[in-house]
Every structure is written in structure tokens, then in C-alpha cells.
mmCIF file of C-alpha atoms in Angstrom:
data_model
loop_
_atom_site.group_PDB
_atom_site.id
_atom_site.type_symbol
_atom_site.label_atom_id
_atom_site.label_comp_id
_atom_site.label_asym_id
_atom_site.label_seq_id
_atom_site.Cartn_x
_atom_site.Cartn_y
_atom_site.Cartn_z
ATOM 1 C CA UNK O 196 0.000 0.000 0.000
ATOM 2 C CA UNK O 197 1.002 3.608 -1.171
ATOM 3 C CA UNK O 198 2.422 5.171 1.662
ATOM 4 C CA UNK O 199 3.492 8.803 2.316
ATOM 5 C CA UNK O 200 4.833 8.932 6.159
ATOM 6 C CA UNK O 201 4.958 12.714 8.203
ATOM 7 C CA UNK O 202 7.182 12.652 11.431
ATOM 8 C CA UNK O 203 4.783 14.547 13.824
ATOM 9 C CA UNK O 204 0.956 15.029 13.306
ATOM 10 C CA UNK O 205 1.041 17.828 16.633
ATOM 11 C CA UNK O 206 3.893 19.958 16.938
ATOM 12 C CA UNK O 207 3.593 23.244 19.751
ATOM 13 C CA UNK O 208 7.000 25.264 19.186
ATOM 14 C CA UNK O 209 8.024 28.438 20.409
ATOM 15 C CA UNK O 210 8.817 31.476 18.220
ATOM 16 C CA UNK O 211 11.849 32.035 17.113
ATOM 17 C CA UNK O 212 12.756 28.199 16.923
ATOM 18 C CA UNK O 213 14.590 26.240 14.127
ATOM 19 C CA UNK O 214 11.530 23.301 13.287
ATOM 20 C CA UNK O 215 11.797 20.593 11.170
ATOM 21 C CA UNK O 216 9.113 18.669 9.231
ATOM 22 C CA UNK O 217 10.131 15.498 8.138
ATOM 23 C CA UNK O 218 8.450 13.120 5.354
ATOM 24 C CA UNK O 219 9.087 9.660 3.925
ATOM 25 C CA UNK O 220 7.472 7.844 1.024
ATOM 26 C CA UNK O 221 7.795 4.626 0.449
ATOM 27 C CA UNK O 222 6.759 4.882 -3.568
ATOM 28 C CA UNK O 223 10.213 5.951 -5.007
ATOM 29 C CA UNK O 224 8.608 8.613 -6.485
ATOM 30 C CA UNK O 225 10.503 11.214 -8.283
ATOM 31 C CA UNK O 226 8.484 14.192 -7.355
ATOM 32 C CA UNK O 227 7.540 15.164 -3.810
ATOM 33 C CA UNK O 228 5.924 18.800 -2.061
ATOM 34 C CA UNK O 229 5.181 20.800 0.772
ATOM 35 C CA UNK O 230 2.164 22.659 1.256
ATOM 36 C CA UNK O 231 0.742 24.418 3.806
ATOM 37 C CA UNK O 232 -3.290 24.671 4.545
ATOM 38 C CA UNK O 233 -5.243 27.141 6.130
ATOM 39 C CA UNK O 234 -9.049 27.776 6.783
ATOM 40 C CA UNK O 235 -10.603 29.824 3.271
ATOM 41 C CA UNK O 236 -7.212 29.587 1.715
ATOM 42 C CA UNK O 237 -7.034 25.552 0.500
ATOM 43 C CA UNK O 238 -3.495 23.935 -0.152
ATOM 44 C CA UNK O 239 -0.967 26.849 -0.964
ATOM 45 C CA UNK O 240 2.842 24.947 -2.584
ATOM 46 C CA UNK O 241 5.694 25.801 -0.214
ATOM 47 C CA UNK O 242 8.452 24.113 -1.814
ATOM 48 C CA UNK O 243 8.366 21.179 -3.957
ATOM 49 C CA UNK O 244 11.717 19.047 -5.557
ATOM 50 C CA UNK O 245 11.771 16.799 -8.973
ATOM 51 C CA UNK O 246 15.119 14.872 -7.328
ATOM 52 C CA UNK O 247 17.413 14.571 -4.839
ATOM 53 C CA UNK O 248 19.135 17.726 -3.922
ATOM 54 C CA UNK O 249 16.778 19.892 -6.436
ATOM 55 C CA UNK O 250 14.344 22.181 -4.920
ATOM 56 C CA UNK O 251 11.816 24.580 -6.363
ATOM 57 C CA UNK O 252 10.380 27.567 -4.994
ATOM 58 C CA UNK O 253 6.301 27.556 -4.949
ATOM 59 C CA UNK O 254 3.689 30.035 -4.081
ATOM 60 C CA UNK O 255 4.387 30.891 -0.471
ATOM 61 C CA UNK O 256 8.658 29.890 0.200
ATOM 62 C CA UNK O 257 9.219 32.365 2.375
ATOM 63 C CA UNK O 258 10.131 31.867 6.097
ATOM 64 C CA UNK O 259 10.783 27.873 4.824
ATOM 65 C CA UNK O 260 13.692 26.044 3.122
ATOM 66 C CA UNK O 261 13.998 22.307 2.459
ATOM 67 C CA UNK O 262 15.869 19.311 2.378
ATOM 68 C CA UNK O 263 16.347 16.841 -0.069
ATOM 69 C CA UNK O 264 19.228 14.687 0.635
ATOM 70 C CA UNK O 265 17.654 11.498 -0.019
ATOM 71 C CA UNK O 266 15.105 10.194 -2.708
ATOM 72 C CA UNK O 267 12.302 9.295 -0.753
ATOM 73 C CA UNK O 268 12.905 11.692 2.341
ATOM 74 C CA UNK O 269 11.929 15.741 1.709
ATOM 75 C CA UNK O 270 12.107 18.054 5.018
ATOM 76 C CA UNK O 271 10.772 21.278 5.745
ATOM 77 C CA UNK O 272 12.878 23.508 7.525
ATOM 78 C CA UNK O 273 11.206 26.384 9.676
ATOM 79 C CA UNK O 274 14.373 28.686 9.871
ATOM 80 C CA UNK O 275 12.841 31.264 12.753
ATOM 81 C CA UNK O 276 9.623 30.121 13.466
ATOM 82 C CA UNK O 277 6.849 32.688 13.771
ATOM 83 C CA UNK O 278 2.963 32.668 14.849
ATOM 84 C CA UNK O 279 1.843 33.185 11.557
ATOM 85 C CA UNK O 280 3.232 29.934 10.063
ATOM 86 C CA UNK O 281 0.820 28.481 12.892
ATOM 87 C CA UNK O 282 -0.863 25.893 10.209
ATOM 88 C CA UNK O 283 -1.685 22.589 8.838
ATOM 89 C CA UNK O 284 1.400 21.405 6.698
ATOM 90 C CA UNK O 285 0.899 18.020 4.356
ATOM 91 C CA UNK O 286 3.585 16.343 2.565
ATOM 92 C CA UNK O 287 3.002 14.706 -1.129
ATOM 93 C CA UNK O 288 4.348 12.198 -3.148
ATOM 94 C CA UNK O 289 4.180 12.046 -6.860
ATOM 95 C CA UNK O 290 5.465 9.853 -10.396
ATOM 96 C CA UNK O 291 7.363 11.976 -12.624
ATOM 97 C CA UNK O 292 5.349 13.059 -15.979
ATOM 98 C CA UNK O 293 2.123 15.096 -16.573
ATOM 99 C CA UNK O 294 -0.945 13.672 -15.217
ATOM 100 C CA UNK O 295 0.287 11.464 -12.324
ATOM 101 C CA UNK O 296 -1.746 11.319 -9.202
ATOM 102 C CA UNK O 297 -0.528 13.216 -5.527
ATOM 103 C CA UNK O 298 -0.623 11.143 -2.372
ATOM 104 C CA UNK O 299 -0.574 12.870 0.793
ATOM 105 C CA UNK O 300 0.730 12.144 4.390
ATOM 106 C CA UNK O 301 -1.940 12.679 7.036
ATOM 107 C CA UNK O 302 -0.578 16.144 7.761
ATOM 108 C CA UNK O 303 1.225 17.837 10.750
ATOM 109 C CA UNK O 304 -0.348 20.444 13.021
ATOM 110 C CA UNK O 305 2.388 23.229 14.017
ATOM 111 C CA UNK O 306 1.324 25.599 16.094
ATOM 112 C CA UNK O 307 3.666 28.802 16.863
ATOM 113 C CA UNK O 308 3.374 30.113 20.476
ATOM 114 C CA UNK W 31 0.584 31.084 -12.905
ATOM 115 C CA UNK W 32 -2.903 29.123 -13.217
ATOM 116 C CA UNK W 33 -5.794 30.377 -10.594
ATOM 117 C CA UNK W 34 -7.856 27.414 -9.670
ATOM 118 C CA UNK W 35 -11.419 28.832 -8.163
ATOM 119 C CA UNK W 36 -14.213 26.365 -6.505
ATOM 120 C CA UNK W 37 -17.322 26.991 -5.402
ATOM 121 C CA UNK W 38 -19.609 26.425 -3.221
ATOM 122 C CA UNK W 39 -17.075 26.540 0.031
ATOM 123 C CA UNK W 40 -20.280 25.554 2.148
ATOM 124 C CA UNK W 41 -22.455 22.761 0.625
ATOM 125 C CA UNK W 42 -25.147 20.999 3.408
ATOM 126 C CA UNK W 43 -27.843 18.263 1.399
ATOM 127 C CA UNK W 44 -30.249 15.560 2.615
ATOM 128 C CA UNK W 45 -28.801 11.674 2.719
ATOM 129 C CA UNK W 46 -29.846 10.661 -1.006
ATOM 130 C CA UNK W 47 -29.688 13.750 -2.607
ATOM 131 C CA UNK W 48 -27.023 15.105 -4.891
ATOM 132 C CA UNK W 49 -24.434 17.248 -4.385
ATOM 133 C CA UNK W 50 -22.318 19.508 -6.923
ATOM 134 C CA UNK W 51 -19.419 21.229 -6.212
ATOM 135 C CA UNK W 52 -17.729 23.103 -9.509
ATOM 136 C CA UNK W 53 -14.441 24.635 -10.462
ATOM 137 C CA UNK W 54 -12.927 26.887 -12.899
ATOM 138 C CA UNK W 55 -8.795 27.258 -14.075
ATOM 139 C CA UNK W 56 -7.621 29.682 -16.159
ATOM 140 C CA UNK W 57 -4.332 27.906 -17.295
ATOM 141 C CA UNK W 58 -5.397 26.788 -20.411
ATOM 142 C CA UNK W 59 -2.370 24.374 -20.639
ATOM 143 C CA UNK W 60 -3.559 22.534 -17.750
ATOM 144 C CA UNK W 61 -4.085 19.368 -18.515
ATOM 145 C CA UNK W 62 -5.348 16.807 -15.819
ATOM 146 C CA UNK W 63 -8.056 17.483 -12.825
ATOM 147 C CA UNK W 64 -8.034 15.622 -10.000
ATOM 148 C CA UNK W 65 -10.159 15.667 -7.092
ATOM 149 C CA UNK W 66 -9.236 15.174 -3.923
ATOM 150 C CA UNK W 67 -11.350 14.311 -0.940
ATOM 151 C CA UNK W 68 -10.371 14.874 2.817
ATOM 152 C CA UNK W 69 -11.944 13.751 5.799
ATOM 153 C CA UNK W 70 -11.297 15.102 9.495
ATOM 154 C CA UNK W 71 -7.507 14.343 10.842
ATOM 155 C CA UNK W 72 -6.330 12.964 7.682
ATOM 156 C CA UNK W 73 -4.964 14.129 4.576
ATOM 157 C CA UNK W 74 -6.250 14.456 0.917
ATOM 158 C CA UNK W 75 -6.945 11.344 -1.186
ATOM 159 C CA UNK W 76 -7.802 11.139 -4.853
ATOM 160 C CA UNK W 77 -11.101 10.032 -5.075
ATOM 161 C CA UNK W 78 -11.777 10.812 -9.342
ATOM 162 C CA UNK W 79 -9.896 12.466 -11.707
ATOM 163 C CA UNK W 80 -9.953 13.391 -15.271
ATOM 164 C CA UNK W 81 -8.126 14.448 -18.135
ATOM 165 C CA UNK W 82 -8.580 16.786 -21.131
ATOM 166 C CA UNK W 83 -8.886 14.714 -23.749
ATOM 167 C CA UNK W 84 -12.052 13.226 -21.798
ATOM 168 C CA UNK W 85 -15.182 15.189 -21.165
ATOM 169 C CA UNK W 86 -16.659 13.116 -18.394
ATOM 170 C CA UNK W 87 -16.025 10.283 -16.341
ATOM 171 C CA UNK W 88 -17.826 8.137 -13.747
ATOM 172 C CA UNK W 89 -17.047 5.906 -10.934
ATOM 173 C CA UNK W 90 -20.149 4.280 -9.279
ATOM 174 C CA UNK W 91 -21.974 7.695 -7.599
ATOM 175 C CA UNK W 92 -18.999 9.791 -8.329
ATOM 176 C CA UNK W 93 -18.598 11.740 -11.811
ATOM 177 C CA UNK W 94 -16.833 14.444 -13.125
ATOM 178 C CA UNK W 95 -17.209 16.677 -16.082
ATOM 179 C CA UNK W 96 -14.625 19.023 -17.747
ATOM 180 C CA UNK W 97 -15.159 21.488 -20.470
ATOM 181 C CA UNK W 98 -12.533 22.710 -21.732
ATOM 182 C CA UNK W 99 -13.619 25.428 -23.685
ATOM 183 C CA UNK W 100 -14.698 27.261 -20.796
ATOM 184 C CA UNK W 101 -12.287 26.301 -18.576
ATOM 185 C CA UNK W 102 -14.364 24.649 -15.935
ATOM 186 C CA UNK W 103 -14.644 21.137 -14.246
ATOM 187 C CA UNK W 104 -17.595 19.799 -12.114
ATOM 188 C CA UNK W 105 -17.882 16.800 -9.242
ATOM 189 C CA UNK W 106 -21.185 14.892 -9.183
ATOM 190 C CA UNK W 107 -21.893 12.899 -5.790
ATOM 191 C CA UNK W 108 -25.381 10.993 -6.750
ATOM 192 C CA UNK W 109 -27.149 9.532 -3.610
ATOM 193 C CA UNK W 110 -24.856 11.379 -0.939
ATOM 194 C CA UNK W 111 -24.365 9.459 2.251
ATOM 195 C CA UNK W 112 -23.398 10.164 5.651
ATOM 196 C CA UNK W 113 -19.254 8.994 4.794
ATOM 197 C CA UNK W 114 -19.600 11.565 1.783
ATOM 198 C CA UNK W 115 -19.191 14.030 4.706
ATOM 199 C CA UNK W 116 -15.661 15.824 3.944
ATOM 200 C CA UNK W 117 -13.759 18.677 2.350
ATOM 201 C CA UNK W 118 -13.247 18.191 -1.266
ATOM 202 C CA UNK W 119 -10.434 19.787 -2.937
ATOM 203 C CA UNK W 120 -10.602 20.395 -6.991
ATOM 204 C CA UNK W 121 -7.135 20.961 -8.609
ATOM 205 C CA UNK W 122 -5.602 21.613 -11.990
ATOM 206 C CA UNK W 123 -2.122 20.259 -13.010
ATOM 207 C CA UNK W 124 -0.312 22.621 -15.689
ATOM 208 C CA UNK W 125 2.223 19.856 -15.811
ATOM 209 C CA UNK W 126 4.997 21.909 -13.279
ATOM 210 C CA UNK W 127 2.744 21.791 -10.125
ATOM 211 C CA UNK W 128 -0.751 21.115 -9.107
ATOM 212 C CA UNK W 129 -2.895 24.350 -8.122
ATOM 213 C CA UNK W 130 -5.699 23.869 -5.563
ATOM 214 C CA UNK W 131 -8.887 25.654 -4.986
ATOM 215 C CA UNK W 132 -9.899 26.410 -2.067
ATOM 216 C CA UNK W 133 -12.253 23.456 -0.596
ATOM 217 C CA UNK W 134 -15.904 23.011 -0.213
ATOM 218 C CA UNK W 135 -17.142 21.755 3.073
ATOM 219 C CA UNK W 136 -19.325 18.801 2.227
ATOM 220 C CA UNK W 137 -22.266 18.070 5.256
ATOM 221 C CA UNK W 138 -24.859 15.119 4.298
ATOM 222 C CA UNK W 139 -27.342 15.202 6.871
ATOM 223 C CA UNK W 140 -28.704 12.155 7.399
#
């Protein structure tokens, strides 16, 4: 069974902290994101990467950075956390090529004191 | 970039009626629409998708139509149940990144 794996699914962390989001996929898929969720504003792209150590910049990048070191591992670095990145964040897990269907881990709830 | 818009973000029906919830891209390179179904604590799953060269497809209550000369896609529930409660998610792929809208908040009162 297709499985895309996030580290945390509650995470409380102060501001100003260095936070990492981890995510593993077990599909060897090529292509793997980050986006973030909020309430009225759907699934915005943070960051998303087409292969080990490539990275491209989506909608919303800034505040984040991420990791790609391994195929089927992609992390999410919160450099200086603030309140407003307070937010559901969901890793997916894609095929290379046009058309190919996004699975999603089961999401991880950071909130920013 | 491509600017995915759904509507209704609300959407409350009786247990056996239908429900509709439609979208509209402006991309037209976009070429594949998935939609994407989540339910409370977890995260999105496909549930039907379709793609351009196809103007509608069905699986069992679920359909989805796309017309692409006015850029807009539809979902179909037919005889909504109580499980059919869930955000659905509509999204376009322009072959560099999927765009989202924004959700519609699917209740099925039983």
C-alpha cells in the first residue's frame, strides 16, 4: 500500500525556533511537495523538488527552506519560526510526468506560540 | 501562474440527494483534474480524476465533467451518504505543479 509517512501530526513550538518537518514515502517517487493549509485559503505549494538535492520555490517559500538529501525523504525547515506559520502542513508524493496522481501524508499540526 | 477557483465553500444536502461542487482554471495548458477528498484528521486522497482529452467520467456515484472550452470542471456525488461528509479539494495540473482551490465543506445530513 502507497504510503506517504509525516514525522509529527502535533507539533507546539516556540517562536523564534529552528523546526523541522520530516516526510518519507515509500513509492520511489521522483516528485515530492510541501504545502501548507489554512481555513478559506485551501493547499498553498511551499516548496516542492523533482530529485534529490533539487528544490523549487512555490507560491508561499518564504520563512521555509527544504531538504532533499535522499530520494524518498523531503524536510521542511522552519528557519525562525513565527505565529503566523501556525498551520496545517501536508507532505506529497508524486510519479514523474504530466498527469500522475498526488498522495498525501496525514498532515502535521504546528502551532507557533 | 494558473488560478484554480471552486465553489460552493459551504455545501449541506439531505442523505440521497445530490451534491455539486464546480471549479474553474484559467491555465489553459492545464491538462489533468483531479479531485481530492479529505476527511477530518487525515490528509487528501484522490477520489476521481480526469483528463482533457475526456469530457466526463464516472465511478459508481462519483462523476466528473470538464469542459474545456470554458475552462471549468464539475464533481457529481449521486445519492450522498453520511461517509460523503468531507472537504473536497478540486485541482488543476499545468504539468509543473498542481494548483488547488480552495475546498468546499461537504455536510450530508442524514
Amino acid at each position: 500500500d502507497v504510503k506517504v509517512t509525516q514525522s509529527s501530526r502535533y507539533l507546539v513550538k516556540r517562536t523564534g525556533e529552528k523546526v523541522f518537518l520530516e516526510c518519507v514515502q515509500d513509492m520511489d517517487h521522483e516528485n515530492m511537495f510541501w504545502y501548507r493549509q489554512d481555513p478559506g485559503l485551501g493547499l498553498r505549494l511551499i516548496y516542492f523538488s523533482y530529485d534529490v538535492k533539487m528544490k523549487e520555490k512555490g507560491d508561499i517559500p518564504e520563512g521555509y527552506s527544504v531538504s532533499r538529501e535522499k530520494k524518498e525523504r523531503f524536510s521542511l525547515i522552519l528557519e525562525s519560526a513565527s505565529t503566523n506559520q501556525t498551520s496545517m502542513y501536508l507532505c506529497a508524493s508524486s510519479l514523474s510526468g504530466y498527469g500522475t496522481e498526488a498522495f498525501f501524508g496525514q498532515g502535521t499540526r504546528l502551532t507557533v506560540v | 501562474g494558473e488560478n484554480v477557483e471552486q465553489h460552493p465553500s459551504t455545501l449541506s444536502v439531505q442523505e440521497g440527494d445530490s451534491a455539486v461542487i464546480k471549479c474553474t482554471y484559467s491555465d489553459s495548458a492545464s491538462n489533468y483534474f483531479p479531485w481530492y477528498k479529505q476527511e477530518l484528521g487525515k490528509g487528501p486522497q484522490l477520489i476521481i480524476d480526469i483528463r482533457s482529452n475526456v469530457g466526463e467520467k464516472k465511478d459508481q456515484r462519483i462523476a466528473v465533467t470538464l469542459n474545456k472550452t470554458a475552462k471549468h470542471f464539475s464533481l457529481h456525488i449521486t445519492e450522498t451518504q453520511p461517509e460523503d461528509s468531507a472537504v473536497y479539494f478540486c485541482a488543476a495540473d499545468t504539468g509543473n505543479q498542481f494548483y488547488f482551490g480552495t475546498g468546499t465543506s461537504l455536510t450530508v445530513i442524514p
